[in-house]
Short mmCIF file of C-alpha atoms and ligand atoms in Angstrom, two decimals:
data_model
loop_
_atom_site.label_atom_id
_atom_site.label_comp_id
_atom_site.label_asym_id
_atom_site.label_seq_id
_atom_site.Cartn_x
_atom_site.Cartn_y
_atom_site.Cartn_z
CA MET B 1 -23.18 46.71 -5.96
CA ASN B 2 -20.84 49.88 -5.47
CA ILE B 3 -20.92 51.43 -8.73
CA ILE B 4 -16.90 51.87 -9.14
CA ILE B 5 -16.62 48.14 -9.01
CA LYS B 6 -19.22 47.63 -11.39
CA ARG B 7 -17.29 49.70 -13.86
CA LEU B 8 -13.87 48.09 -13.13
CA LEU B 9 -15.57 44.64 -13.51
CA LEU B 10 -17.14 45.88 -16.92
CA LYS B 11 -13.62 46.64 -17.89
CA GLY B 12 -12.41 42.89 -16.94
CA VAL B 13 -10.49 43.80 -13.77
CA PHE B 14 -10.14 41.41 -11.06
CA LEU B 15 -10.72 38.44 -13.33
CA LYS B 16 -7.13 37.05 -12.87
CA ILE B 17 -5.36 37.17 -9.48
CA ARG B 18 -2.03 38.62 -11.44
CA ASP B 19 -3.72 41.57 -12.71
CA GLY B 20 -3.20 43.47 -9.36
CA ARG B 21 0.21 43.35 -8.34
CA LEU B 22 1.82 42.05 -11.90
CA LYS B 23 1.68 44.00 -15.31
CA LYS B 24 2.48 41.46 -17.59
CA VAL B 25 1.27 37.78 -18.29
CA MET B 26 3.48 35.19 -17.67
CA ASP B 27 6.08 33.78 -20.12
CA ASP B 28 4.77 30.59 -21.61
CA GLU B 29 7.26 28.34 -20.73
CA ALA B 30 7.44 29.88 -17.04
CA ALA B 31 3.61 29.34 -16.96
CA GLU B 32 3.80 25.59 -18.10
CA PHE B 33 6.70 25.17 -15.64
CA THR B 34 5.06 26.43 -12.67
CA SER B 35 1.31 25.15 -13.52
CA SER B 36 0.03 22.15 -11.47
CA VAL B 37 -3.01 21.87 -13.37
CA LYS B 38 -1.72 18.43 -15.13
CA PHE B 39 -1.67 16.77 -11.97
CA ASP B 40 -4.28 18.70 -10.31
CA LYS B 41 -7.21 16.41 -11.68
CA ASN B 42 -6.45 13.99 -8.64
CA ILE B 43 -7.63 16.94 -6.26
CA PHE B 44 -10.67 18.42 -8.66
CA GLU B 45 -13.52 16.80 -6.53
CA SER B 46 -11.91 17.39 -3.35
CA ASP B 47 -11.32 21.12 -4.23
CA VAL B 48 -14.86 21.83 -5.27
CA LYS B 49 -16.16 20.04 -1.91
CA CYS B 50 -13.62 22.27 0.01
CA ASN B 51 -14.79 25.28 -1.48
CA ILE B 52 -18.55 24.15 -0.76
CA ALA B 53 -17.62 23.54 3.03
CA HIS B 54 -16.08 26.76 3.01
CA THR B 55 -18.58 28.88 1.58
CA LEU B 56 -21.40 27.32 3.69
CA MET B 57 -19.15 28.06 6.74
CA LEU B 58 -18.87 31.64 5.32
CA LYS B 59 -22.57 31.83 4.77
CA LYS B 60 -23.57 30.37 8.32
CA GLU B 61 -20.98 32.81 9.95
CA LYS B 62 -22.33 35.57 8.19
CA ILE B 63 -18.82 36.73 6.70
CA VAL B 64 -20.56 36.61 3.21
CA ASP B 65 -23.97 37.76 2.23
CA GLU B 66 -26.54 34.80 2.34
CA LYS B 67 -27.75 35.34 -1.36
CA ILE B 68 -24.09 35.73 -2.67
CA ALA B 69 -23.22 32.41 -0.79
CA ASP B 70 -26.00 30.65 -2.50
CA LYS B 71 -25.09 31.85 -5.90
CA ILE B 72 -21.41 30.30 -5.29
CA LEU B 73 -22.61 27.38 -3.93
CA GLU B 74 -25.22 26.83 -6.91
CA ALA B 75 -22.28 27.29 -9.27
CA LEU B 76 -19.89 24.82 -7.20
CA PHE B 77 -22.68 21.90 -7.39
CA LYS B 78 -23.16 22.31 -10.91
CA LEU B 79 -19.50 21.96 -11.44
CA MET B 80 -19.47 19.02 -9.13
CA ASP B 81 -22.31 17.58 -11.67
CA GLU B 82 -20.45 18.70 -14.98
CA GLY B 83 -17.08 17.17 -13.56
CA TYR B 84 -13.56 18.15 -14.44
CA ASP B 85 -14.13 18.61 -18.12
CA ALA B 86 -16.27 21.60 -17.62
CA LEU B 87 -13.26 23.34 -16.50
CA ASN B 88 -11.47 25.36 -19.37
CA PHE B 89 -8.31 25.63 -18.62
CA ASN B 90 -5.64 27.97 -20.33
CA HIS B 91 -1.91 28.55 -19.67
CA CYS B 92 -2.51 31.31 -17.26
CA ASP B 93 -4.28 29.09 -14.98
CA GLU B 94 -1.71 28.24 -12.23
CA ASP B 95 -3.74 25.67 -10.70
CA ILE B 96 -7.08 23.83 -10.04
CA HIS B 97 -8.01 26.43 -7.56
CA ILE B 98 -8.01 29.24 -10.06
CA ALA B 99 -9.77 27.34 -12.77
CA VAL B 100 -12.66 26.54 -10.27
CA GLU B 101 -12.60 30.07 -9.32
CA ASN B 102 -12.89 31.14 -13.09
CA TYR B 103 -15.52 28.52 -13.54
CA VAL B 104 -17.36 30.41 -10.67
CA ILE B 105 -16.97 33.75 -12.19
CA LYS B 106 -18.33 32.35 -15.66
CA SER B 107 -21.19 30.84 -13.99
CA THR B 108 -22.21 33.55 -11.82
CA ASP B 109 -19.96 37.03 -12.27
CA ALA B 110 -16.80 38.51 -11.08
CA TYR B 111 -18.43 40.17 -8.18
CA ILE B 112 -20.12 37.13 -6.57
CA ALA B 113 -17.19 34.91 -7.26
CA GLY B 114 -14.88 37.34 -5.83
CA PHE B 115 -16.50 36.62 -2.50
CA MET B 116 -15.24 33.04 -2.53
CA HIS B 117 -11.97 33.29 -1.39
CA THR B 118 -12.60 35.21 1.51
CA ALA B 119 -10.72 33.96 4.73
CA LYS B 120 -9.26 31.32 2.46
CA SER B 121 -5.86 30.97 0.62
CA ARG B 122 -4.70 28.41 -1.82
CA ASN B 123 -1.93 27.36 0.71
CA ASP B 124 -4.72 25.74 3.00
CA GLN B 125 -6.81 24.88 0.46
CA VAL B 126 -4.35 22.86 -1.24
CA ALA B 127 -3.36 20.99 1.83
CA THR B 128 -6.95 20.29 2.42
CA ASP B 129 -7.83 19.00 -0.95
CA ILE B 130 -4.65 16.45 -1.03
CA ARG B 131 -5.91 15.17 2.21
CA LEU B 132 -9.54 14.70 1.22
CA SER B 133 -8.23 12.94 -2.05
CA LEU B 134 -5.76 10.79 -0.29
CA ARG B 135 -7.95 9.58 2.39
CA ILE B 136 -10.44 8.17 -0.56
CA LYS B 137 -7.23 6.58 -1.89
CA ILE B 138 -6.05 4.95 1.41
CA ASN B 139 -9.62 3.34 1.80
CA GLU B 140 -9.68 1.78 -1.42
CA ILE B 141 -6.18 0.64 -1.00
CA GLN B 142 -6.92 -0.77 2.48
CA ILE B 143 -10.20 -2.66 0.87
CA SER B 144 -8.05 -4.24 -1.78
CA ILE B 145 -5.71 -5.45 0.87
CA LEU B 146 -8.45 -6.86 2.83
CA ASN B 147 -9.91 -8.68 -0.36
CA PHE B 148 -6.49 -10.06 -1.14
CA ILE B 149 -6.05 -11.50 2.48
CA LYS B 150 -9.51 -12.82 2.67
CA SER B 151 -8.77 -14.97 -0.76
CA LEU B 152 -5.39 -16.02 0.65
CA VAL B 153 -6.88 -17.00 3.71
CA GLU B 154 -9.54 -19.19 2.24
CA LEU B 155 -6.92 -20.82 0.06
CA ALA B 156 -4.76 -21.32 3.09
CA ILE B 157 -7.65 -23.38 4.69
CA LYS B 158 -7.86 -25.30 1.32
CA HIS B 159 -4.22 -26.00 1.49
CA LYS B 160 -3.73 -26.76 5.32
CA HIS B 161 -2.49 -30.30 4.70
CA THR B 162 -0.60 -29.63 1.36
CA ILE B 163 2.93 -30.47 2.14
CA PHE B 164 5.58 -27.93 0.85
CA VAL B 165 9.21 -27.02 1.59
CA GLY B 166 9.93 -24.10 3.66
CA TYR B 167 13.18 -22.39 2.42
CA THR B 168 16.04 -20.37 4.17
CA HIS B 169 18.54 -18.85 2.21
CA LEU B 170 16.89 -20.42 -0.83
CA GLN B 171 17.72 -23.87 0.27
CA HIS B 172 15.36 -26.48 1.74
CA GLY B 173 14.93 -25.83 5.25
CA GLN B 174 11.92 -27.58 6.99
CA PRO B 175 8.60 -29.04 5.72
CA ILE B 176 5.74 -26.80 6.08
CA THR B 177 2.58 -26.57 4.44
CA PHE B 178 1.28 -24.46 1.21
CA GLY B 179 -1.42 -23.18 3.43
CA HIS B 180 1.17 -22.00 6.40
CA HIS B 181 2.98 -20.15 3.49
CA LEU B 182 -0.02 -18.43 2.12
CA MET B 183 -0.74 -17.40 5.86
CA ALA B 184 2.59 -15.79 5.77
CA TYR B 185 1.68 -13.79 2.93
CA ALA B 186 -1.77 -12.90 4.53
CA HIS B 187 0.01 -11.79 7.83
CA SER B 188 2.26 -9.33 6.19
CA LEU B 189 -0.50 -7.72 4.11
CA LYS B 190 -2.58 -7.45 7.39
CA ARG B 191 0.35 -5.15 8.90
CA ASP B 192 0.28 -3.10 5.64
CA TYR B 193 -3.30 -2.64 6.16
CA GLU B 194 -2.66 -1.81 9.85
CA ARG B 195 0.06 0.93 9.18
CA LEU B 196 -2.26 2.83 6.53
CA LYS B 197 -4.92 2.49 9.31
CA ASP B 198 -2.66 4.43 11.66
CA SER B 199 -1.37 6.81 8.89
CA TYR B 200 -4.86 7.69 8.10
CA LYS B 201 -5.36 9.04 11.49
CA ARG B 202 -2.77 11.64 10.67
CA VAL B 203 -4.02 12.37 7.17
CA ASN B 204 -7.59 12.93 8.34
CA LEU B 205 -7.02 16.32 9.87
CA ASN B 206 -8.31 19.51 8.52
CA PRO B 207 -5.86 22.40 7.64
CA LEU B 208 -8.64 24.72 6.18
CA GLY B 209 -8.82 28.03 7.99
CA SER B 210 -5.14 28.39 8.34
CA GLY B 211 -5.17 30.72 5.43
CA ALA B 212 -1.75 31.41 3.92
CA LEU B 213 0.19 30.62 7.04
CA ALA B 214 -1.24 32.85 9.85
CA THR B 215 -5.17 32.04 9.85
CA THR B 216 -7.47 35.23 9.34
CA THR B 217 -8.91 38.17 11.00
CA PHE B 218 -12.66 36.77 9.83
CA PRO B 219 -14.59 34.94 12.49
CA ILE B 220 -14.38 31.67 10.76
CA ASN B 221 -15.73 28.38 12.23
CA ARG B 222 -13.24 25.85 11.60
CA GLU B 223 -15.10 22.88 13.55
CA LEU B 224 -18.03 23.62 11.23
CA THR B 225 -15.61 22.91 7.83
CA THR B 226 -13.97 19.85 9.82
CA LYS B 227 -17.44 18.44 10.26
CA LEU B 228 -18.71 19.08 6.74
CA LEU B 229 -15.55 17.67 5.19
CA GLY B 230 -15.75 14.50 7.45
CA PHE B 231 -11.93 15.41 9.05
CA ASP B 232 -11.35 13.96 12.71
CA SER B 233 -10.29 17.56 13.77
CA PRO B 234 -8.64 20.60 12.65
CA LEU B 235 -4.81 20.79 12.62
CA GLU B 236 -4.02 23.31 15.57
CA ASN B 237 -1.23 25.44 13.98
CA SER B 238 -1.96 27.14 11.14
CA MET B 239 1.92 27.14 10.27
CA ASP B 240 2.02 23.51 10.49
CA ALA B 241 -0.89 23.00 8.68
CA VAL B 242 -0.09 24.80 5.36
CA SER B 243 3.53 23.48 5.36
CA SER B 244 3.38 19.91 6.53
CA ARG B 245 3.43 17.19 3.90
CA ASP B 246 4.78 14.47 6.13
CA PHE B 247 1.32 13.02 6.22
CA ILE B 248 2.36 12.27 2.75
CA VAL B 249 6.00 10.80 3.49
CA GLU B 250 4.27 8.53 5.99
CA THR B 251 1.53 7.14 3.61
CA VAL B 252 3.94 6.86 0.77
CA SER B 253 6.46 4.81 3.05
CA ASP B 254 3.40 2.49 4.07
CA LEU B 255 2.78 1.93 0.43
CA ALA B 256 6.66 1.33 -0.24
CA ILE B 257 6.57 -1.26 2.39
CA LEU B 258 3.57 -2.84 0.95
CA SER B 259 5.10 -2.95 -2.60
CA SER B 260 8.09 -4.57 -0.98
CA ASN B 261 6.08 -7.21 0.28
CA LEU B 262 3.98 -7.80 -2.83
CA CYS B 263 7.43 -7.92 -4.65
CA LYS B 264 8.23 -10.75 -2.49
CA ILE B 265 5.40 -12.53 -3.60
CA ALA B 266 5.85 -11.93 -7.09
CA GLU B 267 9.40 -13.03 -6.72
CA GLU B 268 8.33 -16.57 -5.56
CA LEU B 269 5.87 -16.81 -8.25
CA ILE B 270 8.54 -16.27 -10.49
CA LEU B 271 11.05 -18.92 -8.93
CA TRP B 272 8.31 -21.63 -8.30
CA SER B 273 7.06 -21.34 -11.84
CA SER B 274 10.25 -22.01 -13.44
CA TYR B 275 11.31 -25.59 -14.53
CA GLU B 276 13.82 -26.03 -11.89
CA PHE B 277 11.24 -25.60 -8.95
CA GLY B 278 8.20 -26.59 -11.07
CA LEU B 279 5.87 -25.76 -8.08
CA ILE B 280 3.27 -23.76 -9.79
CA GLU B 281 1.95 -22.97 -12.95
CA ILE B 282 1.03 -18.99 -13.42
CA ALA B 283 -2.23 -18.68 -15.27
CA ASP B 284 -2.05 -17.85 -19.05
CA GLU B 285 -4.19 -14.68 -18.44
CA PHE B 286 -1.00 -13.56 -16.13
CA SER B 287 1.61 -15.02 -18.59
CA SER B 288 3.38 -13.82 -21.91
CA THR B 289 5.25 -15.68 -24.32
CA SER B 290 8.51 -15.00 -26.67
CA SER B 291 8.29 -13.66 -30.07
CA ILE B 292 11.10 -16.23 -30.98
CA MET B 293 11.03 -19.13 -28.86
CA PRO B 294 7.88 -21.03 -28.95
CA GLN B 295 7.87 -22.84 -25.95
CA LYS B 296 8.02 -19.98 -23.45
CA LYS B 297 5.70 -19.34 -20.65
CA ASN B 298 7.11 -16.15 -19.11
CA PRO B 299 6.20 -14.66 -15.86
CA ASP B 300 6.01 -10.93 -17.38
CA VAL B 301 3.36 -9.78 -14.78
CA SER B 302 5.30 -10.56 -11.66
CA GLU B 303 8.61 -9.30 -13.19
CA LEU B 304 7.00 -6.07 -14.02
CA VAL B 305 5.57 -6.01 -9.82
CA ARG B 306 9.25 -6.41 -9.03
CA GLY B 307 10.26 -3.75 -11.45
CA LYS B 308 7.20 -1.48 -10.71
CA SER B 309 7.80 -1.71 -7.19
CA SER B 310 10.99 0.37 -7.33
CA ILE B 311 8.97 3.44 -8.59
CA ILE B 312 7.30 3.43 -5.27
CA THR B 313 10.40 3.68 -3.50
CA GLY B 314 12.03 6.04 -5.92
CA GLU B 315 9.15 8.29 -5.30
CA LEU B 316 9.50 8.02 -1.44
CA VAL B 317 13.11 9.23 -1.88
CA THR B 318 12.20 12.04 -4.44
CA ILE B 319 9.45 13.33 -1.93
CA LEU B 320 11.79 13.24 1.22
CA MET B 321 14.39 15.23 -1.10
CA ILE B 322 11.92 17.80 -2.13
CA LEU B 323 10.61 18.19 1.59
CA LYS B 324 14.00 18.46 3.08
CA GLY B 325 15.19 21.90 4.11
CA ILE B 326 12.01 23.96 3.03
CA PRO B 327 11.65 27.03 5.54
CA TYR B 328 8.29 27.40 7.16
CA THR B 329 5.69 28.02 5.84
CA TYR B 330 4.43 27.21 2.21
CA ASN B 331 6.97 27.43 -0.70
CA ARG B 332 6.12 26.26 -4.22
CA ASP B 333 8.31 23.27 -3.93
CA LEU B 334 5.55 21.69 -1.93
CA GLN B 335 3.75 21.40 -5.21
CA GLU B 336 6.35 19.24 -6.81
CA VAL B 337 5.36 16.65 -4.20
CA ASN B 338 2.07 15.93 -5.63
CA PRO B 339 2.69 14.41 -9.00
CA HIS B 340 4.70 11.88 -7.32
CA LEU B 341 2.28 11.08 -4.60
CA TRP B 342 -0.34 10.53 -7.32
CA ASN B 343 2.14 8.41 -9.36
CA VAL B 344 2.44 6.29 -6.17
CA ILE B 345 -1.17 6.03 -5.95
CA GLU B 346 -1.42 4.65 -9.55
CA ASN B 347 1.23 2.53 -9.46
CA ILE B 348 0.41 0.68 -6.02
CA GLU B 349 -3.05 0.31 -7.25
CA ALA B 350 -2.01 -1.60 -10.17
CA ILE B 351 0.83 -3.76 -8.42
CA LEU B 352 -1.74 -4.79 -5.60
CA ASN B 353 -4.62 -5.61 -7.94
CA VAL B 354 -2.34 -7.48 -10.19
CA THR B 355 -0.44 -9.32 -7.66
CA SER B 356 -3.65 -10.15 -6.15
CA LYS B 357 -5.25 -11.74 -9.28
CA MET B 358 -2.23 -13.39 -10.26
CA THR B 359 -1.52 -14.90 -7.09
CA LEU B 360 -5.11 -16.44 -6.80
CA SER B 361 -4.72 -17.86 -10.44
CA ILE B 362 -1.77 -20.05 -9.90
CA LYS B 363 -2.22 -23.83 -10.01
CA PHE B 364 -0.07 -25.81 -7.36
CA ASN B 365 1.59 -28.69 -8.03
CA LYS B 366 1.08 -31.08 -4.89
CA GLU B 367 3.27 -34.18 -6.43
CA ARG B 368 6.43 -31.95 -7.15
CA ALA B 369 6.07 -30.06 -3.68
CA MET B 370 6.22 -33.63 -2.14
CA GLU B 371 8.86 -34.81 -4.22
CA LEU B 372 10.89 -31.97 -2.91
CA VAL B 373 10.17 -32.34 0.52
CA TYR B 374 11.26 -35.94 0.61
CA LYS B 375 14.51 -35.52 -1.31
CA ASN B 376 16.77 -32.83 0.42
CA PHE B 377 16.83 -33.50 4.37
CA ALA B 378 14.08 -31.31 4.93
CA THR B 379 13.31 -33.42 8.09
CA ALA B 380 16.89 -33.28 9.41
CA THR B 381 16.04 -30.88 12.31
CA ASP B 382 13.45 -33.32 13.77
CA LEU B 383 15.75 -36.37 13.79
CA ALA B 384 18.00 -34.12 15.87
CA ASP B 385 15.27 -33.01 18.20
CA LEU B 386 14.30 -36.89 18.46
CA MET B 387 17.67 -37.58 19.89
CA VAL B 388 17.12 -34.67 22.30
CA LYS B 389 13.80 -35.55 23.34
CA GLU B 390 14.21 -39.41 23.67
CA LYS B 391 17.94 -39.46 24.84
CA LYS B 392 18.49 -36.27 26.79
CA ILE B 393 21.48 -35.40 24.87
CA PRO B 394 22.27 -31.72 24.29
CA PHE B 395 20.86 -30.28 21.09
CA ARG B 396 24.38 -29.25 19.71
CA ILE B 397 25.62 -32.86 19.98
CA ALA B 398 22.45 -33.95 18.30
CA HIS B 399 22.84 -31.47 15.43
CA GLN B 400 26.25 -32.78 14.94
CA ILE B 401 25.58 -36.33 14.42
CA VAL B 402 22.56 -35.65 12.17
CA GLY B 403 25.10 -33.48 10.19
CA ARG B 404 27.52 -36.26 9.80
CA ILE B 405 24.45 -38.49 8.89
CA VAL B 406 23.58 -36.07 6.12
CA ASN B 407 27.41 -36.20 4.90
CA GLU B 408 27.46 -39.97 5.05
CA VAL B 409 24.28 -40.28 3.32
CA ASN B 410 25.45 -37.84 0.62
CA SER B 411 28.80 -39.25 0.02
CA ASN B 412 27.53 -42.78 -0.35
CA ASN B 413 24.78 -41.94 -2.60
CA LEU B 414 22.18 -42.82 -0.59
CA ASN B 415 18.74 -41.26 0.85
CA PHE B 416 16.77 -40.73 4.12
CA ASN B 417 14.90 -43.92 3.97
CA ASN B 418 18.23 -45.70 4.25
CA ILE B 419 18.64 -44.14 8.02
CA ASP B 420 17.76 -46.67 10.62
CA SER B 421 18.65 -47.40 14.32
CA GLU B 422 22.14 -49.03 13.19
CA PHE B 423 23.03 -46.33 10.79
CA VAL B 424 22.46 -43.59 13.46
CA ASP B 425 24.48 -45.50 16.16
CA LYS B 426 27.46 -46.02 13.89
CA ILE B 427 27.76 -42.08 13.79
CA ALA B 428 26.73 -41.53 17.01
CA ILE B 429 29.66 -43.82 18.59
CA GLU B 430 31.91 -42.07 16.41
CA ILE B 431 31.14 -38.74 17.91
CA THR B 432 30.14 -39.28 21.71
CA GLY B 433 31.22 -42.80 22.16
CA ASP B 434 27.92 -44.29 22.98
CA SER B 435 24.90 -45.60 20.93
CA LEU B 436 21.56 -44.08 21.05
CA SER B 437 19.54 -47.15 20.27
CA LEU B 438 16.54 -45.14 18.94
CA SER B 439 13.72 -47.40 17.56
CA ASN B 440 13.42 -47.67 13.60
CA ASP B 441 9.68 -46.46 14.12
CA LEU B 442 10.57 -43.44 15.88
CA ILE B 443 13.39 -42.80 13.19
CA LYS B 444 10.95 -43.14 10.40
CA LYS B 445 8.51 -40.96 12.02
CA ALA B 446 10.92 -38.16 12.49
CA LEU B 447 12.04 -38.27 9.16
CA ASP B 448 8.45 -38.39 7.64
CA PRO B 449 7.68 -34.60 6.46
CA ILE B 450 3.86 -35.01 7.22
CA GLU B 451 4.66 -36.15 10.86
CA ASN B 452 7.04 -33.36 11.14
CA VAL B 453 4.36 -30.66 9.86
CA LYS B 454 1.55 -32.25 12.33
CA SER B 455 4.10 -32.14 15.22
CA ARG B 456 4.71 -28.39 14.77
CA ASN B 457 1.43 -27.47 16.52
CA VAL B 458 2.74 -24.74 18.65
CA LEU B 459 1.49 -21.16 18.15
CA GLY B 460 2.49 -19.82 14.80
CA GLY B 461 3.33 -23.43 13.44
CA PRO B 462 2.35 -25.04 10.23
CA ALA B 463 0.49 -27.79 11.85
CA PRO B 464 -2.99 -27.99 10.03
CA GLU B 465 -4.77 -27.14 13.16
CA MET B 466 -2.65 -24.11 13.89
CA VAL B 467 -3.08 -22.88 10.40
CA GLU B 468 -6.71 -23.20 10.75
CA LEU B 469 -6.87 -21.40 14.11
CA SER B 470 -4.67 -18.65 12.61
CA ALA B 471 -6.93 -18.44 9.63
CA LYS B 472 -9.96 -18.10 11.94
CA ASN B 473 -8.17 -15.40 13.66
CA LEU B 474 -7.44 -13.42 10.56
CA GLN B 475 -11.03 -13.99 9.42
CA LYS B 476 -12.47 -12.38 12.62
CA PHE B 477 -10.08 -9.49 12.43
CA LEU B 478 -11.25 -9.16 8.38
CA GLU B 479 -14.86 -9.22 9.61
CA LYS B 480 -14.51 -6.28 11.96
CA GLU B 481 -12.36 -4.29 9.51
CA TYR B 482 -14.92 -4.80 6.57
CA LYS B 483 -17.56 -3.71 9.01
CA SER B 484 -15.46 -0.57 10.05
CA LYS B 485 -15.36 0.39 6.21
CA SER B 486 -19.18 0.03 5.37
N1 LIG W 501 -0.67 24.62 -6.91
C1 LIG W 501 -0.24 24.99 -5.78
C2 LIG W 501 0.44 23.68 -4.80
O1 LIG W 501 -0.21 22.60 -5.50
C3 LIG W 501 -1.50 25.42 -4.76
C4 LIG W 501 -0.82 26.45 -3.93
C5 LIG W 501 -0.60 27.67 -4.46
N2 LIG W 501 -0.29 28.75 -3.25
C6 LIG W 501 0.50 29.56 -3.79
N3 LIG W 501 0.98 30.41 -3.05
N4 LIG W 501 1.15 29.80 -5.07
O2 LIG W 501 0.96 23.76 -3.89
#
């Protein structure tokens, strides 16, 4: 080792990046204000991996002496083994990159560790680390989505004959099955999964080698670090690579959409478990009670899914606000995106897992569903359809006749059972001047919710065989996606 450098090292020079350019240590509050160590825990393993890949590349390309590189690698592997707690942070550590470098200095010496940062900047490093950590999280979230879809599909098959009311505007619309409703959840989650799959393509790209902003004069091998870190390809423009965070915006947007879909499920569980609906009971494990009203069984978990999903959308807006108007390339503002990203991840994981467990815990009240579906004219559309099919009258006229029938039934305190051919004709004549002479059997069949569901057997419909078909398709999709993850 060069004798002058050795002397400097003995004096402690080079141990801190500030010591060259700056004369004083940072003000305590300013250090705390600018430090990212609190949330850099999320990128700890990725940072060590990134350093390992970079050092292996420096060694292979003979940019750093083999023996020195080996010592650095030994220290990094030791750190990987010991874990995050082995880092001894102090307030001067601006971030995890400095803390890791300090660890390597302590495990080797400042001379050896000093080579570690050759041809690398914290700017390309942090961008690489975030991508490495995020892709793990995306994978985990995707697996949780697949698991949720799988259970929903199984439950849907079990409930393919379970009659249920379908709502629009939260008013009775048309009969469906509970299975069909569960499949609606499953399909929205499938798209959430696919959105993440698409974003992953843009997350899994390698910024390493971009340096601070303009790459390096060293003959680095970016293909090698790309391969070592399992990225699909290197990012092609160094300035874009260090300054872009749109892969975060995109992923967080996907997660905000996912959270809003989960929130809709949570909202339905709240409604359906109320006394007024009485359609389901949420398991005790996912319910709370009141400290004063002893009878209460409250859907607090669902309510918090609803509440916490707002955090995700809020964080998305915060991230967009941080990113807008930052000039190229790296600016420290970018650091401020990270805690919001990790907060989103933490919250969406919790929301997704609890919604999934809670939804699968519910007890469904078939009798109540049946009662509701018979009560409030949910089969009215089919009576109108019958008129069109049998008597070839325009749907608009049939719609008017049935609307009038409903009014008549309501104002005379009757129900749909009272509707027969005579009843229909009385109103049909009033509106069209002609009778329809529909058979009582056909009218009865049209007004029967079970028949209603059975005959909605077009693609995407609630007929049991269509729910079954859709479930099978989704199961094939799940099989393929699970395979791609293993
Ligand atoms: N903690 C920083 C971040 O998260 C690391 C990069 C620091 N780069 C710099 N030029 N100060 O963005």
